[in-house]
Amino acid sequence: MGFSVCHINIRSLTAHFNDFLEYFSNYAYDVVSVSETWLKPYICDSEIELPGYTLVRRDRLGCIYKPPSTNTNEFLNYFEDELIDLLPKYDTVICMGDFNIDLFDTSNTVVSSYNNILESAALNQIINEPTRISKTGISLIDHIIVSNHIKVSRSGTESLDLSDHEMVFAIFEFLTKINKPRPCQFRSLKNINIQLLTDHLCSIPWRNMYDYRDVDEMVAFFNENLTILMDIHAPLKVINFNKHYRPWITENIKTLIKIRNKAKTKYNRTKLIGDYESYKTLRNFVTKIINKEKRIYLQRSSSGNGKDIWKFLKTLNANVSETDVSKILFGIKSKAVGYDGIPIDFLVLCCPFILKYICHIINFCLRKSVFPASWKVAQVIPHPKVVNPSSYADLRPVSILPVLSKILENVIKIQLVNHIENNNILPDTQSGFRVGHSCTTALLNVTDHIFRSINEDKFTLLVLLDYSKAFDALNHKALTKILEHIGLTSSAVDFFRQYLNNRKQFVKLENQSSSCRTLTRGVPQGSILGPILFNIYTAIFPKFLTYCKSQMYADDFQLFYSFPKHLVKESCDKINYDLKNIYRISHDHSLTLSPNKCVAMLFGSSKYRKDITNMVDIKINNVTIPVKSEAKNLGLILDNNLRFQSHAVVVLHNYCQTELSHDYCPPNYVDTEGMTNGGWRDEQTSLTSVGRLSTNVSRREFYENRNILADYLVSDVGKVSWQEQIIDSGLLLN
């Protein structure tokens, strides 16, 4: 079996990713090289994953790409130096990329120099067909370079509707390892015989659950019978696949894609304007149809199952408690399957027959202050915090819990939230996981204070604190003492003690699982009660502040203090005093502040800011906290000029790639129209002035789509202050 490679200059991978998947899921190339991806570090690997392939990512540097503006002689010198370093290490070399050196232009001395370099290195360029066909002509600028001793079975180009570059490919005569298909387990509920399932549900002696006096036996009986039903009516299936599953790509759409590709091939051959217009019309039509089919499919998928059988619920004598439980069950959006293997869809399907028994288990747990052991087992899925995680610290553990445990947690949450809100247990500055509070309110509180201070000719020092694994560090004994202190009854405290003690977890990655371990502290990330318990656990922290104001969002803690410019040293002493107290109370609560990850920011007049920054001396546990001009705060890239330019660049880039579907992105667009000297500081400044944003959007496309973008940014925001317009739009929090 041969070894095959290909290269495509895609001119924005995210904009053409659907077509990219469609093509390369059907091709058997061992290596797919892509240049001009226009990827940024904040685009995760999972967003551009090609099933069956291992992603080797170097944004803008993954394969050879020479921008047209680069000095060619300098590039050739660099290329030759790289070959000199590479060739002694490897016997076989395969190099692909967009070199922007047209080999058809034989009169060009650059071509001669390029060929001489390849000849001296015993390399051969094997593509002989045009790789870019435009209205102005044809060129051979995408190359595949191989060692002379490699036997090439076949090479050439293929026209794909991804960019104005042809795909180049080569197949070699030596063996390679074949990637094994990835197995996937699932249960299909589409073809269930509803009447047969109803008969089986009615035949199970559910009432036997009332005879049990132990909740674990009760849950075991319930789970065992549901699992038997699932194995009969929706047996677990394992399929092996190496293609991306896209069920909205129907046979009709595949036919349209072929017609579109033929139209492009025809235009490439004839170069007639009429053929180009026909191709462009087909291309836009196919894109519109694919997006429409995808939207319809996702809407149908998220609409829930079991509607036909649920109508029988009206014949049941459902009391209020059962209605509350059913609302919670139908309100659970996650499709994740927990340790017990029971999916939410199957519970909904069986709900009319098992609702009263679920309600019985819930009420039993509340009366006896117990929590089933099997509901305390968490399946932990590691999610990367960064693009390319290199250590365990770069992973965020998310706990997948049984669906039934989420129902019980939601029941408890309603009662617990009512208690803490009615009794003002939480400080007003805690915005996390509370009705009427959000990241938006937290950011508005901080920025409004900063702006008021600036108007009073004061400076504000903001300290962003970072806790290390805060949710995993909660001390169970301390938490139960706090719950007693805020007025929970002894039976309620006993319930939470049962909820927290002897929790277990195991890590699952694809089809491999670790052994199960018992947790001695912390609350599971991904649980319903975890964030609320953390808020209660840290509710006392702001009381230890003497001088600073604070703002909290769960474990995100910010301190800020405003002062006149002549009191810098005194102000730093006050801030350090409060930080010392926060460090101490955090340590007493088993929470660890990470001084090396904490950041300070100084806001105020730019005229004096630099001098004052040099005078700032903020420390946590004798570690100096750096003062930065820009930092990420609750998903918002905050800068000390309060213009949010860096964040707007990210938002604008994402919007243009997903909504405007631009074809090319020359760098460095600069627009000063509508900008005042104060930039976005002026409340009357319109959001249509994106202003001095160095981004990857072309001048032509930005001007053509500026009104669309402006409407998108300011739709339904009303006449409020500029910072409220930006934050309430939700764009800055994406």
PDB file of C-alpha atoms in Angstrom, residues 232-408:
ATOM      1  CA  ILE A 232     -34.083  -4.897  25.081  1.00  0.00           C
ATOM      2  CA  HIS A 233     -35.443  -1.834  23.291  1.00  0.00           C
ATOM      3  CA  ALA A 234     -32.310   0.247  22.662  1.00  0.00           C
ATOM      4  CA  PRO A 235     -29.327  -2.103  22.881  1.00  0.00           C
ATOM      5  CA  LEU A 236     -25.867  -0.610  23.143  1.00  0.00           C
ATOM      6  CA  LYS A 237     -24.226  -0.470  19.716  1.00  0.00           C
ATOM      7  CA  VAL A 238     -20.580  -0.025  18.835  1.00  0.00           C
ATOM      8  CA  ILE A 239     -19.658   1.411  15.464  1.00  0.00           C
ATOM      9  CA  ASN A 240     -16.243   2.134  14.026  1.00  0.00           C
ATOM     10  CA  PHE A 241     -15.928   5.261  11.975  1.00  0.00           C
ATOM     11  CA  ASN A 242     -13.257   7.570  10.693  1.00  0.00           C
ATOM     12  CA  LYS A 243     -15.538  10.070   9.020  1.00  0.00           C
ATOM     13  CA  HIS A 244     -17.030  13.110  10.630  1.00  0.00           C
ATOM     14  CA  TYR A 245     -20.693  12.418  11.371  1.00  0.00           C
ATOM     15  CA  ARG A 246     -22.749  15.024   9.532  1.00  0.00           C
ATOM     16  CA  PRO A 247     -26.253  13.639   9.024  1.00  0.00           C
ATOM     17  CA  TRP A 248     -27.508  16.884   7.501  1.00  0.00           C
ATOM     18  CA  ILE A 249     -25.391  16.201   4.396  1.00  0.00           C
ATOM     19  CA  THR A 250     -28.051  14.267   2.478  1.00  0.00           C
ATOM     20  CA  GLU A 251     -27.676  12.482  -0.836  1.00  0.00           C
ATOM     21  CA  ASN A 252     -29.342  15.430  -2.578  1.00  0.00           C
ATOM     22  CA  ILE A 253     -26.795  17.815  -1.067  1.00  0.00           C
ATOM     23  CA  LYS A 254     -23.940  15.530  -2.136  1.00  0.00           C
ATOM     24  CA  THR A 255     -25.322  15.656  -5.664  1.00  0.00           C
ATOM     25  CA  LEU A 256     -25.461  19.461  -5.521  1.00  0.00           C
ATOM     26  CA  ILE A 257     -21.840  19.531  -4.297  1.00  0.00           C
ATOM     27  CA  LYS A 258     -20.770  17.460  -7.305  1.00  0.00           C
ATOM     28  CA  ILE A 259     -22.644  19.803  -9.678  1.00  0.00           C
ATOM     29  CA  ARG A 260     -20.976  22.799  -8.017  1.00  0.00           C
ATOM     30  CA  ASN A 261     -17.529  21.229  -8.381  1.00  0.00           C
ATOM     31  CA  LYS A 262     -18.151  20.470 -12.052  1.00  0.00           C
ATOM     32  CA  ALA A 263     -19.127  24.112 -12.572  1.00  0.00           C
ATOM     33  CA  LYS A 264     -15.843  25.255 -11.047  1.00  0.00           C
ATOM     34  CA  THR A 265     -13.874  22.793 -13.158  1.00  0.00           C
ATOM     35  CA  LYS A 266     -15.627  24.100 -16.262  1.00  0.00           C
ATOM     36  CA  TYR A 267     -14.782  27.695 -15.385  1.00  0.00           C
ATOM     37  CA  ASN A 268     -11.145  26.775 -14.717  1.00  0.00           C
ATOM     38  CA  ARG A 269     -11.031  25.307 -18.205  1.00  0.00           C
ATOM     39  CA  THR A 270     -12.904  28.015 -20.173  1.00  0.00           C
ATOM     40  CA  LYS A 271     -12.177  31.170 -18.106  1.00  0.00           C
ATOM     41  CA  LEU A 272     -15.495  32.629 -19.338  1.00  0.00           C
ATOM     42  CA  ILE A 273     -17.306  35.213 -17.214  1.00  0.00           C
ATOM     43  CA  GLY A 274     -20.614  33.438 -17.745  1.00  0.00           C
ATOM     44  CA  ASP A 275     -19.203  30.164 -16.441  1.00  0.00           C
ATOM     45  CA  TYR A 276     -17.792  31.985 -13.416  1.00  0.00           C
ATOM     46  CA  GLU A 277     -21.185  33.546 -12.623  1.00  0.00           C
ATOM     47  CA  SER A 278     -22.855  30.140 -12.931  1.00  0.00           C
ATOM     48  CA  TYR A 279     -20.311  28.599 -10.583  1.00  0.00           C
ATOM     49  CA  LYS A 280     -20.652  31.442  -8.048  1.00  0.00           C
ATOM     50  CA  THR A 281     -24.442  31.134  -8.020  1.00  0.00           C
ATOM     51  CA  LEU A 282     -24.205  27.386  -7.452  1.00  0.00           C
ATOM     52  CA  ARG A 283     -21.587  27.835  -4.732  1.00  0.00           C
ATOM     53  CA  ASN A 284     -23.730  30.309  -2.781  1.00  0.00           C
ATOM     54  CA  PHE A 285     -26.830  28.167  -3.234  1.00  0.00           C
ATOM     55  CA  VAL A 286     -25.123  25.003  -1.950  1.00  0.00           C
ATOM     56  CA  THR A 287     -23.683  26.838   1.066  1.00  0.00           C
ATOM     57  CA  LYS A 288     -27.133  28.213   1.908  1.00  0.00           C
ATOM     58  CA  ILE A 289     -28.757  24.778   1.602  1.00  0.00           C
ATOM     59  CA  ILE A 290     -26.101  23.109   3.815  1.00  0.00           C
ATOM     60  CA  ASN A 291     -26.485  25.730   6.545  1.00  0.00           C
ATOM     61  CA  LYS A 292     -30.293  25.460   6.399  1.00  0.00           C
ATOM     62  CA  GLU A 293     -30.262  21.647   6.620  1.00  0.00           C
ATOM     63  CA  LYS A 294     -27.804  21.758   9.511  1.00  0.00           C
ATOM     64  CA  ARG A 295     -29.963  24.255  11.406  1.00  0.00           C
ATOM     65  CA  ILE A 296     -33.113  22.155  10.895  1.00  0.00           C
ATOM     66  CA  TYR A 297     -31.333  18.978  11.972  1.00  0.00           C
ATOM     67  CA  LEU A 298     -29.988  20.535  15.173  1.00  0.00           C
ATOM     68  CA  GLN A 299     -33.385  21.997  16.037  1.00  0.00           C
ATOM     69  CA  ARG A 300     -35.017  18.595  15.632  1.00  0.00           C
ATOM     70  CA  SER A 301     -32.265  16.904  17.636  1.00  0.00           C
ATOM     71  CA  SER A 302     -32.707  19.269  20.570  1.00  0.00           C
ATOM     72  CA  SER A 303     -36.517  19.127  20.608  1.00  0.00           C
ATOM     73  CA  GLY A 304     -36.544  16.090  22.905  1.00  0.00           C
ATOM     74  CA  ASN A 305     -37.939  12.580  22.575  1.00  0.00           C
ATOM     75  CA  GLY A 306     -40.942  10.743  23.910  1.00  0.00           C
ATOM     76  CA  LYS A 307     -43.647  13.274  23.000  1.00  0.00           C
ATOM     77  CA  ASP A 308     -46.024  10.534  21.835  1.00  0.00           C
ATOM     78  CA  ILE A 309     -45.794   8.547  25.038  1.00  0.00           C
ATOM     79  CA  TRP A 310     -45.815  11.634  27.293  1.00  0.00           C
ATOM     80  CA  LYS A 311     -49.448  12.388  26.401  1.00  0.00           C
ATOM     81  CA  PHE A 312     -50.450   9.458  28.656  1.00  0.00           C
ATOM     82  CA  LEU A 313     -49.247  11.460  31.636  1.00  0.00           C
ATOM     83  CA  LYS A 314     -52.606  13.220  31.755  1.00  0.00           C
ATOM     84  CA  THR A 315     -54.195   9.934  32.857  1.00  0.00           C
ATOM     85  CA  LEU A 316     -51.907   9.698  35.898  1.00  0.00           C
ATOM     86  CA  ASN A 317     -52.771  11.194  39.275  1.00  0.00           C
ATOM     87  CA  ALA A 318     -49.738  13.444  39.370  1.00  0.00           C
ATOM     88  CA  ASN A 319     -49.443  15.543  42.522  1.00  0.00           C
ATOM     89  CA  VAL A 320     -47.499  18.786  42.886  1.00  0.00           C
ATOM     90  CA  SER A 321     -44.277  17.068  43.799  1.00  0.00           C
ATOM     91  CA  GLU A 322     -44.428  14.919  40.690  1.00  0.00           C
ATOM     92  CA  THR A 323     -45.062  18.004  38.578  1.00  0.00           C
ATOM     93  CA  ASP A 324     -41.996  19.708  40.075  1.00  0.00           C
ATOM     94  CA  VAL A 325     -39.872  16.636  39.395  1.00  0.00           C
ATOM     95  CA  SER A 326     -41.134  16.414  35.799  1.00  0.00           C
ATOM     96  CA  LYS A 327     -40.321  20.111  35.221  1.00  0.00           C
ATOM     97  CA  ILE A 328     -36.784  19.530  36.487  1.00  0.00           C
ATOM     98  CA  LEU A 329     -36.377  16.409  34.354  1.00  0.00           C
ATOM     99  CA  PHE A 330     -37.546  18.160  31.196  1.00  0.00           C
ATOM    100  CA  GLY A 331     -35.406  21.178  32.044  1.00  0.00           C
ATOM    101  CA  ILE A 332     -32.147  19.198  32.015  1.00  0.00           C
ATOM    102  CA  LYS A 333     -30.401  20.117  28.750  1.00  0.00           C
ATOM    103  CA  SER A 334     -27.270  17.981  28.991  1.00  0.00           C
ATOM    104  CA  LYS A 335     -27.291  14.694  27.090  1.00  0.00           C
ATOM    105  CA  ALA A 336     -24.229  13.380  28.946  1.00  0.00           C
ATOM    106  CA  VAL A 337     -24.610   9.854  30.366  1.00  0.00           C
ATOM    107  CA  GLY A 338     -23.383   9.307  33.908  1.00  0.00           C
ATOM    108  CA  TYR A 339     -21.928   6.342  35.755  1.00  0.00           C
ATOM    109  CA  ASP A 340     -25.257   4.445  35.827  1.00  0.00           C
ATOM    110  CA  GLY A 341     -25.452   4.416  32.019  1.00  0.00           C
ATOM    111  CA  ILE A 342     -29.036   5.782  31.927  1.00  0.00           C
ATOM    112  CA  PRO A 343     -29.458   8.588  29.355  1.00  0.00           C
ATOM    113  CA  ILE A 344     -31.861  11.488  29.818  1.00  0.00           C
ATOM    114  CA  ASP A 345     -33.748  10.614  26.617  1.00  0.00           C
ATOM    115  CA  PHE A 346     -34.705   7.164  27.901  1.00  0.00           C
ATOM    116  CA  LEU A 347     -35.881   8.568  31.235  1.00  0.00           C
ATOM    117  CA  VAL A 348     -38.085  11.054  29.400  1.00  0.00           C
ATOM    118  CA  LEU A 349     -39.445   8.277  27.221  1.00  0.00           C
ATOM    119  CA  CYS A 350     -40.412   6.197  30.268  1.00  0.00           C
ATOM    120  CA  CYS A 351     -41.384   9.164  32.420  1.00  0.00           C
ATOM    121  CA  PRO A 352     -45.202   8.686  32.497  1.00  0.00           C
ATOM    122  CA  PHE A 353     -44.722   5.261  34.093  1.00  0.00           C
ATOM    123  CA  ILE A 354     -41.744   5.883  36.387  1.00  0.00           C
ATOM    124  CA  LEU A 355     -42.335   9.482  37.489  1.00  0.00           C
ATOM    125  CA  LYS A 356     -44.054   8.563  40.768  1.00  0.00           C
ATOM    126  CA  TYR A 357     -41.238   6.169  41.639  1.00  0.00           C
ATOM    127  CA  ILE A 358     -38.541   8.770  40.910  1.00  0.00           C
ATOM    128  CA  CYS A 359     -40.528  11.107  43.127  1.00  0.00           C
ATOM    129  CA  HIS A 360     -40.645   8.421  45.827  1.00  0.00           C
ATOM    130  CA  ILE A 361     -36.844   8.072  45.759  1.00  0.00           C
ATOM    131  CA  ILE A 362     -36.420  11.857  45.976  1.00  0.00           C
ATOM    132  CA  ASN A 363     -38.819  12.189  48.904  1.00  0.00           C
ATOM    133  CA  PHE A 364     -37.224   9.231  50.671  1.00  0.00           C
ATOM    134  CA  CYS A 365     -33.803  10.925  50.401  1.00  0.00           C
ATOM    135  CA  LEU A 366     -35.205  14.158  51.831  1.00  0.00           C
ATOM    136  CA  ARG A 367     -37.031  12.460  54.710  1.00  0.00           C
ATOM    137  CA  LYS A 368     -34.080  10.283  55.694  1.00  0.00           C
ATOM    138  CA  SER A 369     -31.334  12.845  54.895  1.00  0.00           C
ATOM    139  CA  VAL A 370     -29.492  10.377  52.668  1.00  0.00           C
ATOM    140  CA  PHE A 371     -27.908  10.500  49.237  1.00  0.00           C
ATOM    141  CA  PRO A 372     -27.597   7.291  47.137  1.00  0.00           C
ATOM    142  CA  ALA A 373     -24.012   6.033  46.867  1.00  0.00           C
ATOM    143  CA  SER A 374     -24.286   5.322  43.130  1.00  0.00           C
ATOM    144  CA  TRP A 375     -25.332   8.949  42.529  1.00  0.00           C
ATOM    145  CA  LYS A 376     -22.098  10.141  44.160  1.00  0.00           C
ATOM    146  CA  VAL A 377     -19.858   8.514  41.534  1.00  0.00           C
ATOM    147  CA  ALA A 378     -18.601  11.090  39.023  1.00  0.00           C
ATOM    148  CA  GLN A 379     -17.236  10.338  35.591  1.00  0.00           C
ATOM    149  CA  VAL A 380     -14.554  12.992  35.039  1.00  0.00           C
ATOM    150  CA  ILE A 381     -13.869  14.232  31.518  1.00  0.00           C
ATOM    151  CA  PRO A 382     -10.730  16.414  31.208  1.00  0.00           C
ATOM    152  CA  HIS A 383     -11.260  19.550  29.093  1.00  0.00           C
ATOM    153  CA  PRO A 384      -8.255  21.651  27.986  1.00  0.00           C
ATOM    154  CA  LYS A 385      -7.959  25.193  29.324  1.00  0.00           C
ATOM    155  CA  VAL A 386      -5.447  26.123  26.621  1.00  0.00           C
ATOM    156  CA  VAL A 387      -5.030  25.296  22.947  1.00  0.00           C
ATOM    157  CA  ASN A 388      -2.187  22.797  23.388  1.00  0.00           C
ATOM    158  CA  PRO A 389      -2.218  21.400  26.958  1.00  0.00           C
ATOM    159  CA  SER A 390       1.148  20.113  28.126  1.00  0.00           C
ATOM    160  CA  SER A 391       0.469  19.310  31.803  1.00  0.00           C
ATOM    161  CA  TYR A 392      -2.372  18.334  34.135  1.00  0.00           C
ATOM    162  CA  ALA A 393      -2.629  21.982  35.203  1.00  0.00           C
ATOM    163  CA  ASP A 394      -3.773  22.824  31.650  1.00  0.00           C
ATOM    164  CA  LEU A 395      -6.845  20.578  32.019  1.00  0.00           C
ATOM    165  CA  ARG A 396     -10.178  21.395  33.662  1.00  0.00           C
ATOM    166  CA  PRO A 397     -11.959  18.348  35.132  1.00  0.00           C
ATOM    167  CA  VAL A 398     -15.696  18.303  34.403  1.00  0.00           C
ATOM    168  CA  SER A 399     -17.763  15.778  36.353  1.00  0.00           C
ATOM    169  CA  ILE A 400     -20.536  13.884  34.564  1.00  0.00           C
ATOM    170  CA  LEU A 401     -23.099  12.783  37.144  1.00  0.00           C
ATOM    171  CA  PRO A 402     -26.140  10.478  36.830  1.00  0.00           C
ATOM    172  CA  VAL A 403     -29.260  12.240  35.571  1.00  0.00           C
ATOM    173  CA  LEU A 404     -31.291  11.171  38.614  1.00  0.00           C
ATOM    174  CA  SER A 405     -28.739  12.792  40.931  1.00  0.00           C
ATOM    175  CA  LYS A 406     -29.239  16.071  39.042  1.00  0.00           C
ATOM    176  CA  ILE A 407     -32.979  15.879  39.746  1.00  0.00           C
ATOM    177  CA  LEU A 408     -32.374  15.521  43.488  1.00  0.00           C
TER     178      LEU A 408
END
